[in-house]
Short mmCIF file of C-alpha atoms in Angstrom, two decimals:
data_model
loop_
_atom_site.label_atom_id
_atom_site.label_comp_id
_atom_site.label_asym_id
_atom_site.label_seq_id
_atom_site.Cartn_x
_atom_site.Cartn_y
_atom_site.Cartn_z
CA ALA V 1 -14.29 12.15 18.52
CA GLN V 2 -11.10 11.81 16.33
CA SER V 3 -11.74 12.11 12.29
CA VAL V 4 -9.49 12.42 9.41
CA THR V 5 -10.54 14.19 6.17
CA GLN V 6 -8.59 13.47 2.75
CA PRO V 7 -10.33 16.09 0.57
CA ASP V 8 -9.22 14.33 -2.70
CA ILE V 9 -10.42 11.17 -3.74
CA HIS V 10 -8.48 10.97 -7.00
CA ILE V 11 -5.32 13.14 -7.74
CA THR V 12 -3.52 12.61 -11.12
CA VAL V 13 0.21 14.07 -11.76
CA SER V 14 2.71 13.93 -14.39
CA GLU V 15 5.62 11.72 -13.73
CA GLY V 16 8.59 14.09 -12.42
CA ALA V 17 6.09 16.86 -11.05
CA SER V 18 5.61 17.39 -7.38
CA LEU V 19 3.25 15.91 -5.16
CA GLU V 20 0.81 17.14 -2.39
CA LEU V 21 -1.99 15.17 -0.62
CA ARG V 22 -3.88 16.76 1.69
CA CYS V 23 -4.81 15.46 5.07
CA ASN V 24 -6.64 17.24 8.05
CA TYR V 25 -7.81 15.78 11.25
CA SER V 26 -10.21 16.69 14.05
CA TYR V 27 -8.86 15.86 17.58
CA GLY V 28 -8.59 17.90 21.04
CA ALA V 29 -5.29 17.05 22.14
CA THR V 30 -1.79 16.41 20.45
CA PRO V 31 -2.34 13.55 17.42
CA TYR V 32 -0.26 10.96 16.68
CA LEU V 33 -0.31 11.27 12.61
CA PHE V 34 0.59 8.61 10.12
CA TRP V 35 0.82 8.21 6.39
CA TYR V 36 0.28 4.82 4.79
CA VAL V 37 0.26 3.62 1.20
CA GLN V 38 -1.50 0.86 -0.27
CA SER V 39 -1.15 -1.14 -3.55
CA PRO V 40 -4.08 -2.58 -5.09
CA GLY V 41 -4.91 -6.28 -3.30
CA GLN V 42 -1.99 -5.36 -0.77
CA GLY V 43 -1.69 -4.30 2.95
CA LEU V 44 -0.73 -0.94 4.19
CA GLN V 45 3.00 0.24 4.06
CA LEU V 46 4.19 2.99 6.65
CA LEU V 47 5.81 5.93 4.81
CA LEU V 48 6.05 8.18 7.81
CA LYS V 49 4.61 9.08 11.28
CA TYR V 50 4.36 12.16 13.59
CA PHE V 51 4.53 11.66 17.19
CA SER V 52 6.28 14.96 18.48
CA GLY V 53 9.05 17.24 18.13
CA ASP V 54 10.16 18.60 14.20
CA THR V 55 6.62 19.08 12.52
CA LEU V 56 8.65 18.50 9.26
CA VAL V 57 9.27 14.51 9.03
CA GLN V 58 10.84 12.65 6.49
CA GLY V 59 9.61 9.07 5.28
CA ILE V 60 10.51 6.40 2.92
CA LYS V 61 10.47 6.90 -0.88
CA GLY V 62 11.51 10.11 -0.59
CA PHE V 63 8.11 11.26 0.94
CA GLU V 64 7.63 14.06 3.54
CA ALA V 65 4.87 15.39 5.53
CA GLU V 66 4.56 18.75 7.72
CA PHE V 67 2.51 19.13 10.83
CA LYS V 68 0.55 22.27 11.24
CA ARG V 69 -1.31 22.47 14.30
CA SER V 70 -2.59 25.84 13.39
CA GLN V 71 -4.53 24.38 10.08
CA SER V 72 -4.83 20.77 11.81
CA SER V 73 -3.29 19.32 8.56
CA PHE V 74 -0.80 16.80 7.78
CA ASN V 75 -0.11 16.93 4.09
CA LEU V 76 2.19 14.40 2.55
CA ARG V 77 4.54 16.03 -0.09
CA LYS V 78 6.99 14.42 -2.68
CA PRO V 79 9.34 16.57 -4.76
CA SER V 80 9.29 14.32 -8.05
CA VAL V 81 6.68 11.95 -8.38
CA HIS V 82 7.82 8.30 -9.93
CA TRP V 83 5.51 6.15 -11.79
CA SER V 84 5.69 3.39 -9.02
CA ASP V 85 4.23 5.90 -6.67
CA ALA V 86 0.81 5.07 -7.89
CA ALA V 87 -1.34 3.72 -5.51
CA GLU V 88 -3.86 4.59 -2.67
CA TYR V 89 -2.63 6.94 0.20
CA PHE V 90 -3.92 7.07 3.83
CA CYS V 91 -3.70 9.37 6.04
CA ALA V 92 -4.51 8.23 9.57
CA VAL V 93 -4.62 10.04 13.33
CA GLY V 94 -4.27 8.14 16.71
CA ALA V 95 -4.93 9.11 20.18
CA VAL V 96 -2.31 7.20 21.42
CA SER V 97 0.75 6.18 19.84
CA GLY V 98 -0.27 3.40 17.20
CA ASN V 99 -3.49 2.22 19.29
CA LYS V 100 -6.94 2.47 17.50
CA LEU V 101 -6.06 4.53 14.46
CA VAL V 102 -8.85 6.27 12.64
CA PHE V 103 -8.30 6.41 8.47
CA GLY V 104 -9.03 8.97 6.30
CA ALA V 105 -11.15 7.87 3.33
CA GLY V 106 -7.92 7.81 1.19
CA THR V 107 -6.62 9.40 -1.85
CA ILE V 108 -5.87 7.43 -5.28
CA LEU V 109 -2.81 8.71 -7.00
CA ARG V 110 -2.22 8.14 -10.65
CA VAL V 111 0.85 8.93 -12.51
CA LYS V 112 0.88 9.95 -16.28
CA SER V 113 3.82 9.45 -18.34
CA GLY U 1 11.95 -5.55 10.17
CA ALA U 2 8.51 -5.26 11.60
CA VAL U 3 6.97 -7.86 8.84
CA VAL U 4 3.43 -9.12 9.60
CA SER U 5 2.21 -11.77 7.51
CA GLN U 6 -1.25 -13.19 6.83
CA HIS U 7 -2.73 -16.37 6.01
CA PRO U 8 -4.41 -17.13 3.59
CA SER U 9 -3.93 -14.45 1.18
CA ARG U 10 -7.32 -15.36 -0.66
CA VAL U 11 -9.88 -17.46 0.54
CA ILE U 12 -13.34 -18.77 -1.13
CA CYS U 13 -15.68 -20.73 0.96
CA LYS U 14 -19.76 -21.74 1.01
CA SER U 15 -22.31 -20.01 2.98
CA GLY U 16 -22.65 -21.37 6.65
CA THR U 17 -19.07 -22.55 6.98
CA SER U 18 -16.35 -21.01 9.04
CA VAL U 19 -13.04 -19.15 8.14
CA LYS U 20 -9.82 -18.72 10.08
CA ILE U 21 -7.52 -16.06 9.05
CA GLU U 22 -4.15 -15.91 10.71
CA CYS U 23 -1.83 -12.82 11.56
CA ARG U 24 1.59 -13.26 12.77
CA SER U 25 4.33 -11.01 13.63
CA LEU U 26 7.37 -12.26 12.30
CA ASP U 27 10.28 -10.65 13.61
CA PHE U 28 8.87 -8.82 16.94
CA GLN U 29 6.52 -9.45 19.47
CA ALA U 30 3.04 -7.91 19.43
CA THR U 31 0.60 -7.74 22.52
CA THR U 32 -1.67 -5.76 20.64
CA MET U 33 -3.03 -6.87 17.03
CA PHE U 34 -6.03 -5.42 15.18
CA TRP U 35 -8.58 -6.66 12.62
CA TYR U 36 -9.73 -4.30 10.01
CA ARG U 37 -12.13 -4.87 6.97
CA GLN U 38 -11.98 -2.91 3.91
CA PHE U 39 -14.73 -2.92 1.37
CA PRO U 40 -13.91 -2.13 -2.25
CA LYS U 41 -13.00 1.68 -2.67
CA GLN U 42 -13.48 2.32 0.83
CA SER U 43 -11.22 3.17 3.91
CA LEU U 44 -10.34 0.63 6.53
CA MET U 45 -12.70 -0.05 9.41
CA LEU U 46 -11.33 -1.27 12.58
CA MET U 47 -13.37 -4.25 13.82
CA ALA U 48 -11.48 -5.01 16.91
CA THR U 49 -8.29 -4.76 19.26
CA SER U 50 -6.53 -8.10 20.10
CA ASN U 51 -4.79 -8.41 23.03
CA GLU U 52 -2.79 -11.14 24.22
CA GLY U 53 -3.83 -13.38 26.99
CA SER U 54 -7.09 -11.58 26.80
CA LYS U 55 -10.57 -11.28 25.20
CA ALA U 56 -10.51 -8.98 22.49
CA THR U 57 -12.23 -5.44 22.41
CA TYR U 58 -14.84 -5.16 19.47
CA GLU U 59 -16.04 -1.90 17.85
CA GLN U 60 -19.37 -0.99 17.98
CA GLY U 61 -21.68 -2.76 15.93
CA VAL U 62 -18.99 -5.88 15.25
CA GLU U 63 -20.63 -8.83 16.00
CA LYS U 64 -18.43 -10.71 18.55
CA ASP U 65 -20.12 -14.34 17.90
CA LYS U 66 -19.63 -13.88 14.33
CA PHE U 67 -16.10 -12.56 14.22
CA LEU U 68 -14.17 -14.69 16.42
CA ILE U 69 -10.57 -13.52 17.71
CA ASN U 70 -7.61 -15.43 19.52
CA HIS U 71 -4.59 -13.78 20.27
CA ALA U 72 -2.75 -17.01 22.06
CA SER U 73 0.48 -15.92 21.80
CA LEU U 74 2.85 -12.56 21.13
CA THR U 75 3.07 -13.48 17.64
CA LEU U 76 0.06 -14.93 16.53
CA SER U 77 -3.85 -13.38 16.38
CA THR U 78 -6.51 -15.45 14.32
CA LEU U 79 -9.85 -14.36 13.26
CA THR U 80 -12.61 -16.71 12.49
CA VAL U 81 -15.62 -15.73 10.74
CA THR U 82 -18.34 -18.05 11.66
CA SER U 83 -20.97 -19.07 9.54
CA ALA U 84 -19.92 -17.00 6.79
CA HIS U 85 -22.56 -15.35 4.27
CA PRO U 86 -21.88 -13.59 1.10
CA GLU U 87 -22.35 -10.28 2.99
CA ASP U 88 -18.70 -11.22 4.70
CA SER U 89 -17.05 -10.96 1.91
CA SER U 90 -14.26 -8.63 1.95
CA PHE U 91 -10.81 -7.80 2.24
CA TYR U 92 -9.56 -8.40 5.87
CA ILE U 93 -6.24 -6.77 7.08
CA CYS U 94 -4.61 -7.22 10.18
CA SER U 95 -2.15 -5.04 11.83
CA ALA U 96 0.40 -5.49 14.90
CA LEU U 97 1.57 -2.81 17.34
CA GLY U 98 5.29 -3.04 16.80
CA PRO U 99 8.46 -0.97 17.29
CA GLY U 100 7.89 2.44 17.76
CA GLU U 101 4.44 2.29 18.73
CA THR U 102 3.46 1.96 15.27
CA GLN U 103 1.22 -0.60 13.51
CA TYR U 104 2.76 -2.81 10.73
CA PHE U 105 0.23 -4.29 8.77
CA GLY U 106 -0.23 -7.43 6.87
CA PRO U 107 -0.82 -8.21 3.07
CA GLY U 108 -4.61 -8.61 3.57
CA THR U 109 -6.94 -11.66 3.17
CA ARG U 110 -9.32 -11.57 0.45
CA LEU U 111 -12.67 -13.68 1.42
CA LEU U 112 -15.21 -14.45 -0.67
CA VAL U 113 -18.28 -16.31 0.44
CA LEU U 114 -20.48 -18.05 -2.30
#
């Protein structure tokens, strides 16, 4: 069965500092991987996705993620965090593109000025 | 592009009544939509997959007679919580399978059952 682990429940970074949010998945075949962001009381916005090809994917708002098959990881990164990035971030894995996503527990990002 | 709306954004109802939540894909057609439930400080749990013109597929443990799903057109799916009880209070989020075989999410509906 598919599963997603986001080891960090909360992360606090200073504005302007770099960010890395961890995501590990468990799946037997090549997974379809997603990162979504959720602001309080809102739905989810897609940041980026990996289906195949280049293992470093670029997303919106300056985010990128790298798929590492050997580590079963898909960590999200941003070189310089802005206060508006404070939100909850979800990593998700799907067996078939877009279908039946399994979400991680989420990581709450706080940005301090 | 790929915008999904939900209505209402918030609803308060009395115990025993039914509540309908609409999910619409505004600028694309979606043969498949999904309904999730999110408890406070928790992740999203898939409730059911809604396919246009056919019966929804429910996840294990989700009561199909309590959570009625209708996907009558390529842009609209509805979730009806029948005979709602306080334990049904939650944040319900829909998504639609859109361009690039990606799920696009609605803004969510906050349901409070008194």
